[in-house]
Short mmCIF file of C-alpha atoms and ligand atoms in Angstrom, two decimals:
data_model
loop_
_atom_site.label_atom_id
_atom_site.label_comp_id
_atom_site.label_asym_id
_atom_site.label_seq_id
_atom_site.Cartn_x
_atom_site.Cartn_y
_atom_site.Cartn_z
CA UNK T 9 55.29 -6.89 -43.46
CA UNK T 10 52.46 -9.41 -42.80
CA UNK T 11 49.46 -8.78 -41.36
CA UNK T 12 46.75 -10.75 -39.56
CA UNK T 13 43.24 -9.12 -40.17
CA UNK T 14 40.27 -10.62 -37.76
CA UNK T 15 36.86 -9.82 -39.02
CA UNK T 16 38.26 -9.41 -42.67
CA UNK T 17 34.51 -10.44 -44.00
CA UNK T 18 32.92 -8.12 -41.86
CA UNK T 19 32.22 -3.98 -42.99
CA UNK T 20 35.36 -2.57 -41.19
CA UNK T 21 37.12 -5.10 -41.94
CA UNK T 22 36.78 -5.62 -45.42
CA UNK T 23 36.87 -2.00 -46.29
CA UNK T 24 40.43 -2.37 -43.98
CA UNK T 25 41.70 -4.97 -45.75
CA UNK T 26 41.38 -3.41 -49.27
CA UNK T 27 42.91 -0.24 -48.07
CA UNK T 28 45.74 -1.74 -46.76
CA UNK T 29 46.52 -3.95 -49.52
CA UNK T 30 46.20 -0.79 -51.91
CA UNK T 31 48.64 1.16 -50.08
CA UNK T 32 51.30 -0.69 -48.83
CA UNK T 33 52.64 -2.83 -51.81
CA UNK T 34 54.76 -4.76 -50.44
CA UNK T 35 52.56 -6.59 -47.62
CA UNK T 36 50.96 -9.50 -47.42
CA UNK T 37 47.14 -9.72 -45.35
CA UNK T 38 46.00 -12.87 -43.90
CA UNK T 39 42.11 -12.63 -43.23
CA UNK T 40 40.67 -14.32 -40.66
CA UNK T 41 36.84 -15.01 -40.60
CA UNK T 42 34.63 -17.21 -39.50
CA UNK T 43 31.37 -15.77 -41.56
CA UNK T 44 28.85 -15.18 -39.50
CA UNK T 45 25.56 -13.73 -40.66
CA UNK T 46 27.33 -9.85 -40.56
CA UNK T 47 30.07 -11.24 -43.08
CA UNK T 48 29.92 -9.64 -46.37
CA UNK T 49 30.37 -12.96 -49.25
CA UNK T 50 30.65 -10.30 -52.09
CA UNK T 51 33.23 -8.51 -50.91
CA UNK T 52 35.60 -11.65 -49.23
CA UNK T 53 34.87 -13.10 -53.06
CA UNK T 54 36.53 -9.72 -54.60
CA UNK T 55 39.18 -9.82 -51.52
CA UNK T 56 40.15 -13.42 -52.55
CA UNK T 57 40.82 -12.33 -56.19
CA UNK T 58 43.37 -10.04 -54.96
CA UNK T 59 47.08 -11.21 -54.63
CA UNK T 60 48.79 -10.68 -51.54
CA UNK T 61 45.39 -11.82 -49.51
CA UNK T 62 44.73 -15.24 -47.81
CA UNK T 63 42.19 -16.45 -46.30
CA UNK T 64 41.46 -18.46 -43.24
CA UNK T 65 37.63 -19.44 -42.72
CA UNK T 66 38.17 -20.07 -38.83
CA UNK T 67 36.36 -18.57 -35.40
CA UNK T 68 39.20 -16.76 -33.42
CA UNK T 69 38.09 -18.47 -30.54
CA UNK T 70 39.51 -21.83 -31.67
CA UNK T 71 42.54 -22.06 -30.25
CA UNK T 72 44.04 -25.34 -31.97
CA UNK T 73 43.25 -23.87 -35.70
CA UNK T 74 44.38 -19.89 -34.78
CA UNK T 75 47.78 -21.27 -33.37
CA UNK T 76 48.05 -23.47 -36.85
CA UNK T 77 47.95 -20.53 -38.57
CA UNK T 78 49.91 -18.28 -36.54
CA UNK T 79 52.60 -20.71 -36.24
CA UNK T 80 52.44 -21.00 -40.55
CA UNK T 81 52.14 -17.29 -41.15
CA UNK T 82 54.02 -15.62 -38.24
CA UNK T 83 52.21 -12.27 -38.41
CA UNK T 84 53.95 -8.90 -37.84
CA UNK T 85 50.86 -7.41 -36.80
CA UNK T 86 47.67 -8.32 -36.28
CA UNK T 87 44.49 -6.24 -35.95
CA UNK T 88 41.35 -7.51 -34.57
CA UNK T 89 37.96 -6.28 -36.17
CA UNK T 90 36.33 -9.38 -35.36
CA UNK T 91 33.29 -9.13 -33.21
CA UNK T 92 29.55 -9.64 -32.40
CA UNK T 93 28.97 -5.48 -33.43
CA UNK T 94 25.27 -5.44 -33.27
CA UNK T 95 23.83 -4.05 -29.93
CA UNK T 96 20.01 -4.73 -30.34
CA UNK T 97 21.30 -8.54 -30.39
CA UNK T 98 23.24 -8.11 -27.50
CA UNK T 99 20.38 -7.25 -25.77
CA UNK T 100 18.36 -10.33 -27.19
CA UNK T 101 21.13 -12.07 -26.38
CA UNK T 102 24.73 -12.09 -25.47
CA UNK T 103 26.76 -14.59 -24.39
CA UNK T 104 28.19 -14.85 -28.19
CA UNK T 105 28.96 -11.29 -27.37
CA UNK T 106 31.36 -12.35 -24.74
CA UNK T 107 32.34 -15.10 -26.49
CA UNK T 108 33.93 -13.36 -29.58
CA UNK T 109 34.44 -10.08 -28.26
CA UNK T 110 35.89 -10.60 -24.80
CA UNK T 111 37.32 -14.24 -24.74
CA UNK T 112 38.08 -14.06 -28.55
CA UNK T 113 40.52 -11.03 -28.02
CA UNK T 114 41.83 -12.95 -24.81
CA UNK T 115 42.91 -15.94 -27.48
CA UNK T 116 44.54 -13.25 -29.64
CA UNK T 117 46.48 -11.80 -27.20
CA UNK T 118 47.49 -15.23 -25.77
CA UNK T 119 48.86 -15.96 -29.25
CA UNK T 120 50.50 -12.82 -29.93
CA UNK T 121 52.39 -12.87 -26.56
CA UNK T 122 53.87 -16.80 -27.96
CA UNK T 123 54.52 -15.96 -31.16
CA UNK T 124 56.14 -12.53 -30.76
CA UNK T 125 54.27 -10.81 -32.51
CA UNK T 126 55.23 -7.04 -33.33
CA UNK T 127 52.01 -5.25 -32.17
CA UNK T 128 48.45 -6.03 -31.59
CA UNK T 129 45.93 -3.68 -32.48
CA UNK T 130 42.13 -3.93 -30.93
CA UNK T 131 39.43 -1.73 -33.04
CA UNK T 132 37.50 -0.71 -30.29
CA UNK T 133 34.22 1.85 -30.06
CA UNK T 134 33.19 5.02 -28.31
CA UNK T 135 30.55 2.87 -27.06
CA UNK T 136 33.03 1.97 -24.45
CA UNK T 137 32.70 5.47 -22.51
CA UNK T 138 28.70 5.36 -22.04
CA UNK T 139 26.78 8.48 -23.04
CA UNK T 140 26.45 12.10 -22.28
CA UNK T 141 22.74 14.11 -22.06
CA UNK T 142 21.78 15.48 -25.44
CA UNK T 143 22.15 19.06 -24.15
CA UNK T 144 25.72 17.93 -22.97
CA UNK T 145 28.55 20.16 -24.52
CA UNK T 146 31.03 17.45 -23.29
CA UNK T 147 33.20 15.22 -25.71
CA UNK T 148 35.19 11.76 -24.15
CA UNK T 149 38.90 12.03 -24.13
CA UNK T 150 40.59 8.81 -23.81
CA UNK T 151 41.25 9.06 -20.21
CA UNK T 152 36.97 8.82 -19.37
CA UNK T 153 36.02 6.34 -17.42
CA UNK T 154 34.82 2.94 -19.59
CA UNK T 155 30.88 2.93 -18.35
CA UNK T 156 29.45 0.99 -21.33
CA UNK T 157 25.51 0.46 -21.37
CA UNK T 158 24.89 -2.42 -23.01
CA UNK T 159 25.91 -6.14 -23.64
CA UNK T 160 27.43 -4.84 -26.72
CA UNK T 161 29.45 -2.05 -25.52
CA UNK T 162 29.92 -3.69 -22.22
CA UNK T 163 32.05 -6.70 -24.22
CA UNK T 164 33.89 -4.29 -26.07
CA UNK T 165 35.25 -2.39 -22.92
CA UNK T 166 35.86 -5.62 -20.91
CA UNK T 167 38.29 -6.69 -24.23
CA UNK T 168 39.83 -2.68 -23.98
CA UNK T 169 41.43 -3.43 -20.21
CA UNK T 170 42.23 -6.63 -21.45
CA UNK T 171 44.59 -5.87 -24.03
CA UNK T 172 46.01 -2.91 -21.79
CA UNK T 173 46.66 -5.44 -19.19
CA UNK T 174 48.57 -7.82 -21.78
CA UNK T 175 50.55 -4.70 -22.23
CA UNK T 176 50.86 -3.46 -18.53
CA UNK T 177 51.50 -7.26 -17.33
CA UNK T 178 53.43 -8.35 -20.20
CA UNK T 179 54.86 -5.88 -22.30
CA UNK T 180 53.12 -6.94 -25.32
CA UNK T 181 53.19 -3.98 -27.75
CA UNK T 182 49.33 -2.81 -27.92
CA UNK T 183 46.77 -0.08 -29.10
CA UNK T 184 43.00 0.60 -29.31
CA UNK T 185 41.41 2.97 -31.70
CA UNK T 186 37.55 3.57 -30.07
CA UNK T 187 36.07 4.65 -33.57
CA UNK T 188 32.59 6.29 -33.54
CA UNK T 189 29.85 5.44 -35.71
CA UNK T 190 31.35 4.50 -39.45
CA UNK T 191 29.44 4.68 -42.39
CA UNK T 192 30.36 3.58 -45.95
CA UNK T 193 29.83 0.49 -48.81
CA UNK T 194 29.53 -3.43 -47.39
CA UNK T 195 27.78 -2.51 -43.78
CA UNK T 196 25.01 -4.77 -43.14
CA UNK T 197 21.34 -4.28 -43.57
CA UNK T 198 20.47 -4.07 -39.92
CA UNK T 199 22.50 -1.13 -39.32
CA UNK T 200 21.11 2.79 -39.47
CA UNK T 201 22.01 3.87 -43.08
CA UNK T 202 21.86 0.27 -44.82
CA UNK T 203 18.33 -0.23 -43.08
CA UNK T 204 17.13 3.06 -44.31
CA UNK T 205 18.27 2.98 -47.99
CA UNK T 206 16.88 -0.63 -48.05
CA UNK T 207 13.59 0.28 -46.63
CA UNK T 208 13.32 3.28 -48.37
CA UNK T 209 13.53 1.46 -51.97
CA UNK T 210 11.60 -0.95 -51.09
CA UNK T 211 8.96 1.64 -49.91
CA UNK T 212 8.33 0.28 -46.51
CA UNK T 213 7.94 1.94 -43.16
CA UNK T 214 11.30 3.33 -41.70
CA UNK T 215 11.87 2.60 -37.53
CA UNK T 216 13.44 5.21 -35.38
CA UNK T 217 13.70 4.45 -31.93
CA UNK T 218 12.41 6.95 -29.56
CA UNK T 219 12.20 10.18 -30.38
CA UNK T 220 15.14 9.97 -32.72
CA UNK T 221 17.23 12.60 -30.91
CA UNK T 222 20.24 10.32 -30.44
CA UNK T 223 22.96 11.65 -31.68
CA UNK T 224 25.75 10.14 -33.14
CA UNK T 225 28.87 11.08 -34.24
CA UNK T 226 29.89 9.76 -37.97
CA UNK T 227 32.50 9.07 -40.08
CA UNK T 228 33.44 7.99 -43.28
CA UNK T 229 34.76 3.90 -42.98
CA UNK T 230 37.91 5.38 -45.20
CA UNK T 231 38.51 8.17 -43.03
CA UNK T 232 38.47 5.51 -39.83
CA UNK T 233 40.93 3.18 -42.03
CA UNK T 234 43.55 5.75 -42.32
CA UNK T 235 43.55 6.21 -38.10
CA UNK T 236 43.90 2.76 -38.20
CA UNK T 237 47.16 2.83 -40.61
CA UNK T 238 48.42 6.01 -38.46
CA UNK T 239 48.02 4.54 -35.32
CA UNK T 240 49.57 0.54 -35.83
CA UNK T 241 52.20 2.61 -38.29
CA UNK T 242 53.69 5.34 -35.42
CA UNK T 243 51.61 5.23 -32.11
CA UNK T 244 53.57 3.93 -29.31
CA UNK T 245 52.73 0.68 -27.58
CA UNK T 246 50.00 1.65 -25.13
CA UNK T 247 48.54 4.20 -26.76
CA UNK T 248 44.18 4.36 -27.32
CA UNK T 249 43.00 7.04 -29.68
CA UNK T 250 39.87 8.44 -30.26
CA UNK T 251 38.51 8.44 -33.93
CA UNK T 252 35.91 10.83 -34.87
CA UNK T 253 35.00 12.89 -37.38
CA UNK T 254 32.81 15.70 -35.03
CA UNK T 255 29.90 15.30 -37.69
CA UNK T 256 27.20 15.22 -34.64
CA UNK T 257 23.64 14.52 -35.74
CA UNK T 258 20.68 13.61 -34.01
CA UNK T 259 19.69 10.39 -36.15
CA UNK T 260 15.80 11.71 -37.11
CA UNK T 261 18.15 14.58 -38.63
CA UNK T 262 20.61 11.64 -40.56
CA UNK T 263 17.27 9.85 -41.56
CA UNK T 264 15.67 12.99 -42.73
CA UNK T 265 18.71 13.49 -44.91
CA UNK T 266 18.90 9.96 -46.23
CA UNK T 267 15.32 10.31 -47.35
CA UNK T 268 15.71 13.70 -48.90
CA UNK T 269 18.41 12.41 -51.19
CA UNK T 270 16.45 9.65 -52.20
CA UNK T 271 13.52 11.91 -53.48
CA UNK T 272 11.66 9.54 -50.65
CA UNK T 273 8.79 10.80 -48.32
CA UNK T 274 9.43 11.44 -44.54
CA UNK T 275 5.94 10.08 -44.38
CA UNK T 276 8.06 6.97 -44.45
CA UNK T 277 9.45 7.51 -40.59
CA UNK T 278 7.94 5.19 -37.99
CA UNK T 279 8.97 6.25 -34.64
CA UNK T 280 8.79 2.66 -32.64
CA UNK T 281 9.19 1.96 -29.03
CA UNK T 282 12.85 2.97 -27.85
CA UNK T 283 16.18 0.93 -27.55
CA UNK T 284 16.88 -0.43 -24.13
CA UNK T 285 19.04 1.32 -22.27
CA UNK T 286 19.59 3.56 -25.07
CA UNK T 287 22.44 6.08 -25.60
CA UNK T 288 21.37 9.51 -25.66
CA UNK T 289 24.64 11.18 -27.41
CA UNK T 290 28.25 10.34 -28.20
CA UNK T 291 30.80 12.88 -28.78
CA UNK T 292 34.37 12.30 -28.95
CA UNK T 293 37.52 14.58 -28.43
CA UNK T 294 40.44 13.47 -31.15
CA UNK T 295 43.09 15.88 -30.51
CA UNK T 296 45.28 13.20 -29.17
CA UNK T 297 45.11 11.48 -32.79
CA UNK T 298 45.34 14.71 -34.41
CA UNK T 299 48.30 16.09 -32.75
CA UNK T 300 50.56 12.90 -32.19
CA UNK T 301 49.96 11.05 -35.08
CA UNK T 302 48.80 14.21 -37.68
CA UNK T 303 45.48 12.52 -38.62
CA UNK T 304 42.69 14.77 -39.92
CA UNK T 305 39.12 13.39 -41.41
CA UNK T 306 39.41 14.16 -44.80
CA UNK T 307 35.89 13.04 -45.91
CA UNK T 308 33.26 15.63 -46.47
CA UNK T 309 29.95 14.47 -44.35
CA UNK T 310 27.78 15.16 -47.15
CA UNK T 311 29.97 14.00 -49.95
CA UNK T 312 30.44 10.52 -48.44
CA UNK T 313 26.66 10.22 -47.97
CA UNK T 314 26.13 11.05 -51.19
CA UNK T 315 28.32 8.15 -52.44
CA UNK T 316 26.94 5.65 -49.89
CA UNK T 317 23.70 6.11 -50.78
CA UNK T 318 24.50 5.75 -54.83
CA UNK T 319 26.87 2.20 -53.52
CA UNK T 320 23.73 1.08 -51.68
CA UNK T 321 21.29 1.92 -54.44
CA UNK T 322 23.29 0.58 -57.15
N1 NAD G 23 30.50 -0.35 -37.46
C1 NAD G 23 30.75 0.65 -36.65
O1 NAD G 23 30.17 1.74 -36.77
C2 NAD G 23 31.79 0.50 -35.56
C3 NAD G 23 32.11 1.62 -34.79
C4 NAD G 23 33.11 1.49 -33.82
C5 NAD G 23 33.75 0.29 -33.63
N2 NAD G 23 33.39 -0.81 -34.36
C6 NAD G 23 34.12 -2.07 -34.14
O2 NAD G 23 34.77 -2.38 -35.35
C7 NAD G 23 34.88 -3.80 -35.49
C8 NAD G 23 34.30 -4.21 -36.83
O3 NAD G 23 32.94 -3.80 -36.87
P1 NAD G 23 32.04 -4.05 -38.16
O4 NAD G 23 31.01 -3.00 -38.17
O5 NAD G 23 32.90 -4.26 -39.33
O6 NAD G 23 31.37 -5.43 -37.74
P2 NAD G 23 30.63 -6.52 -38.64
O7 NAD G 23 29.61 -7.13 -37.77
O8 NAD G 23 30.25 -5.93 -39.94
O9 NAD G 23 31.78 -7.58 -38.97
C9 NAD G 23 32.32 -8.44 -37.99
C10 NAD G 23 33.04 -9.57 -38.72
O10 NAD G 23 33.63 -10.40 -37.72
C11 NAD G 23 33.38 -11.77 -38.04
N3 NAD G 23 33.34 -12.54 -36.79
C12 NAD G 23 32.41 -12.46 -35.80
N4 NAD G 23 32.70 -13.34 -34.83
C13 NAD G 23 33.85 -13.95 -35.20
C14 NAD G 23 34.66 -14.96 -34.60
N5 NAD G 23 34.34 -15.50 -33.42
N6 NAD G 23 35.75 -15.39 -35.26
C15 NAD G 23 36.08 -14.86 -36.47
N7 NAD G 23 35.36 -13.91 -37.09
C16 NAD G 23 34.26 -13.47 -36.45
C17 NAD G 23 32.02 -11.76 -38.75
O11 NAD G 23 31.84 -12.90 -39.56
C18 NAD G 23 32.10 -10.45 -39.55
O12 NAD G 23 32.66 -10.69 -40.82
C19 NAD G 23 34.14 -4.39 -34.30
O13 NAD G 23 35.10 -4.73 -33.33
C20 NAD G 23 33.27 -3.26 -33.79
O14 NAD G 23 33.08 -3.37 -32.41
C21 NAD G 23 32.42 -0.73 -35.31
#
């Protein structure tokens, strides 16, 4: 089988594309990446040593170069982790948001529709459903209503109905897996854990918004490629999944943790003016992963910290 991997430069993405290639032997990945500033050179440099990966430096959103190489490579599949995935610049800014998250997928789905391809898989986020209060016991199933808050998470929903509406409208074979917050090697430095390993070591000042008592839900980047494999490799066209691990923490308590383990001060925590608009909590229910397609988390919380924060250290 051949697959077409978006966003094969970015975290997801990369982690993806290894995994795949490691565990299905007899498939070929074509990458897809334009390389913005969230790309990760060191790991596309080891991807492009591996055979069976080829890479494409091209923005999805140009249409003449992504038909070229759809017409050449004539995916089977193709999975799209590329995206602006960085919400404090959506709020700075965010027409690139809609640019590569909304009309991006749109080109993807236009293409897969002409060249027949076998299914079309859109990594989407919890982000998509909003927020619940902190003191919420609630979880989203798939059927909550999308009310994203931001720019970011606002894109990302507007790209979910799309792709359901290629399906309802024209039978292209779909699905969506809204992941919640992944951790794991090759993230970039402006996100939570990368930020506060970096800043950490370097013994500067660490930034939580607010009060820090957003919580998150996280899982391991492994753990969300597996869903992935489960979901393009038996889910039936249509389907959206929830992927999460129901590790819930508050992210002063994450911080806290990150800090302990690397025999750093909580001195260190600067609590700075708050996110816009920011999400109080995320919780997701997964049973519909979990009893259709038998996927289970199978990374410990604390032992994949652990290992993060010896990847990011060494
Ligand atoms: N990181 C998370 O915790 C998380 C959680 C849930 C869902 N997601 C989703 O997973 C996907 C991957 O997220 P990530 O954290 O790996 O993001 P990332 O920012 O690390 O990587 C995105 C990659 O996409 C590429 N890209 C951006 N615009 C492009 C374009 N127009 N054409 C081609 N390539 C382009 C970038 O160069 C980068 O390599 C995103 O769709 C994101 O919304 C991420």
């Amino acid at each position: 089988m051949k697959l077409l991997l978006t966003g094969c430069a970015g975290f997801i993405g990369a982690n993806f594309t290894n995994y795949w290639l490691d565990n299905h032997a007899e498939d070929t990945v074509i990458g897809v990446d334009c390389l913005t500033y969230a790309a990760n050179l060191p790991a596309l440099a080891r991807l492009k040593t591996r055979e069976r990966f080829k890479f494409y430096k091209t923005n999805v959103c140009h249409r003449q170069a992504m038909d070229k190489i759809f017409q050449e490579e004539t995916p089977d599949v193709v999975i799209n982790f590329a995206a602006e995935s960085h919400v404090d610049r959506s709020i700075e800014g965010s027409r690139v948001f809609v640019e590569t998250n909304v009309l991006g997928t749109q080109a993807l789905l236009d293409l897969c529709l002409q060249y027949g391809v076998r299914r079309f898989h859109q990594i989407s986020t919890d982000e998509v459903y909003g927020d619940l209060p902190i003191e919420s016991e609630e979880a989203f199933t798939e059927s909550s209503p999308l009310k994203p808050s931001s720019p970011y998470s606002a894109s990302k929903a507007a790209a979910d109905l799309l792709v359901l509406s290629y399906y309802r409208t024209h039978g292209l074979s779909v699905s969506i897996s809204r992941s919640a917050n992944n951790y794991g090697k090759y993230q970039h430095a402006e996100k939570l854990i990368p930020k506060v390993i970096e800043y950490a070591l370097k013994g500067k000042r660490v930034p939580i918004y607010g009060d820090g008592l957003n919580v998150r839900d996280w899982i391991h980047v492994d753990d969300h490629c597996r869903a992935i494999d489960a979901i393009v490799s038996g889910a039936p066209s249509g389907g959206v999944y929830n992927v999460g691990s129901g590790v819930l923490l508050p992210n002063i308590v994450l911080v806290k943790e990150i800090l302990k383990q690397l025999g750093e001060d909580e001195e260190l925590i600067e609590f700075v003016l708050d996110r816009k608009g920011h999400d109080k909590k995320y919780a997701l229910h997964c049973d519909k992963i979990v009893a259709e397609l038998g996927w289970q988390p199978q990374i410990d919380f604390a032992d994949g910290l652990r290992e993060t924060i010896a990847w990011y250290k060494k």
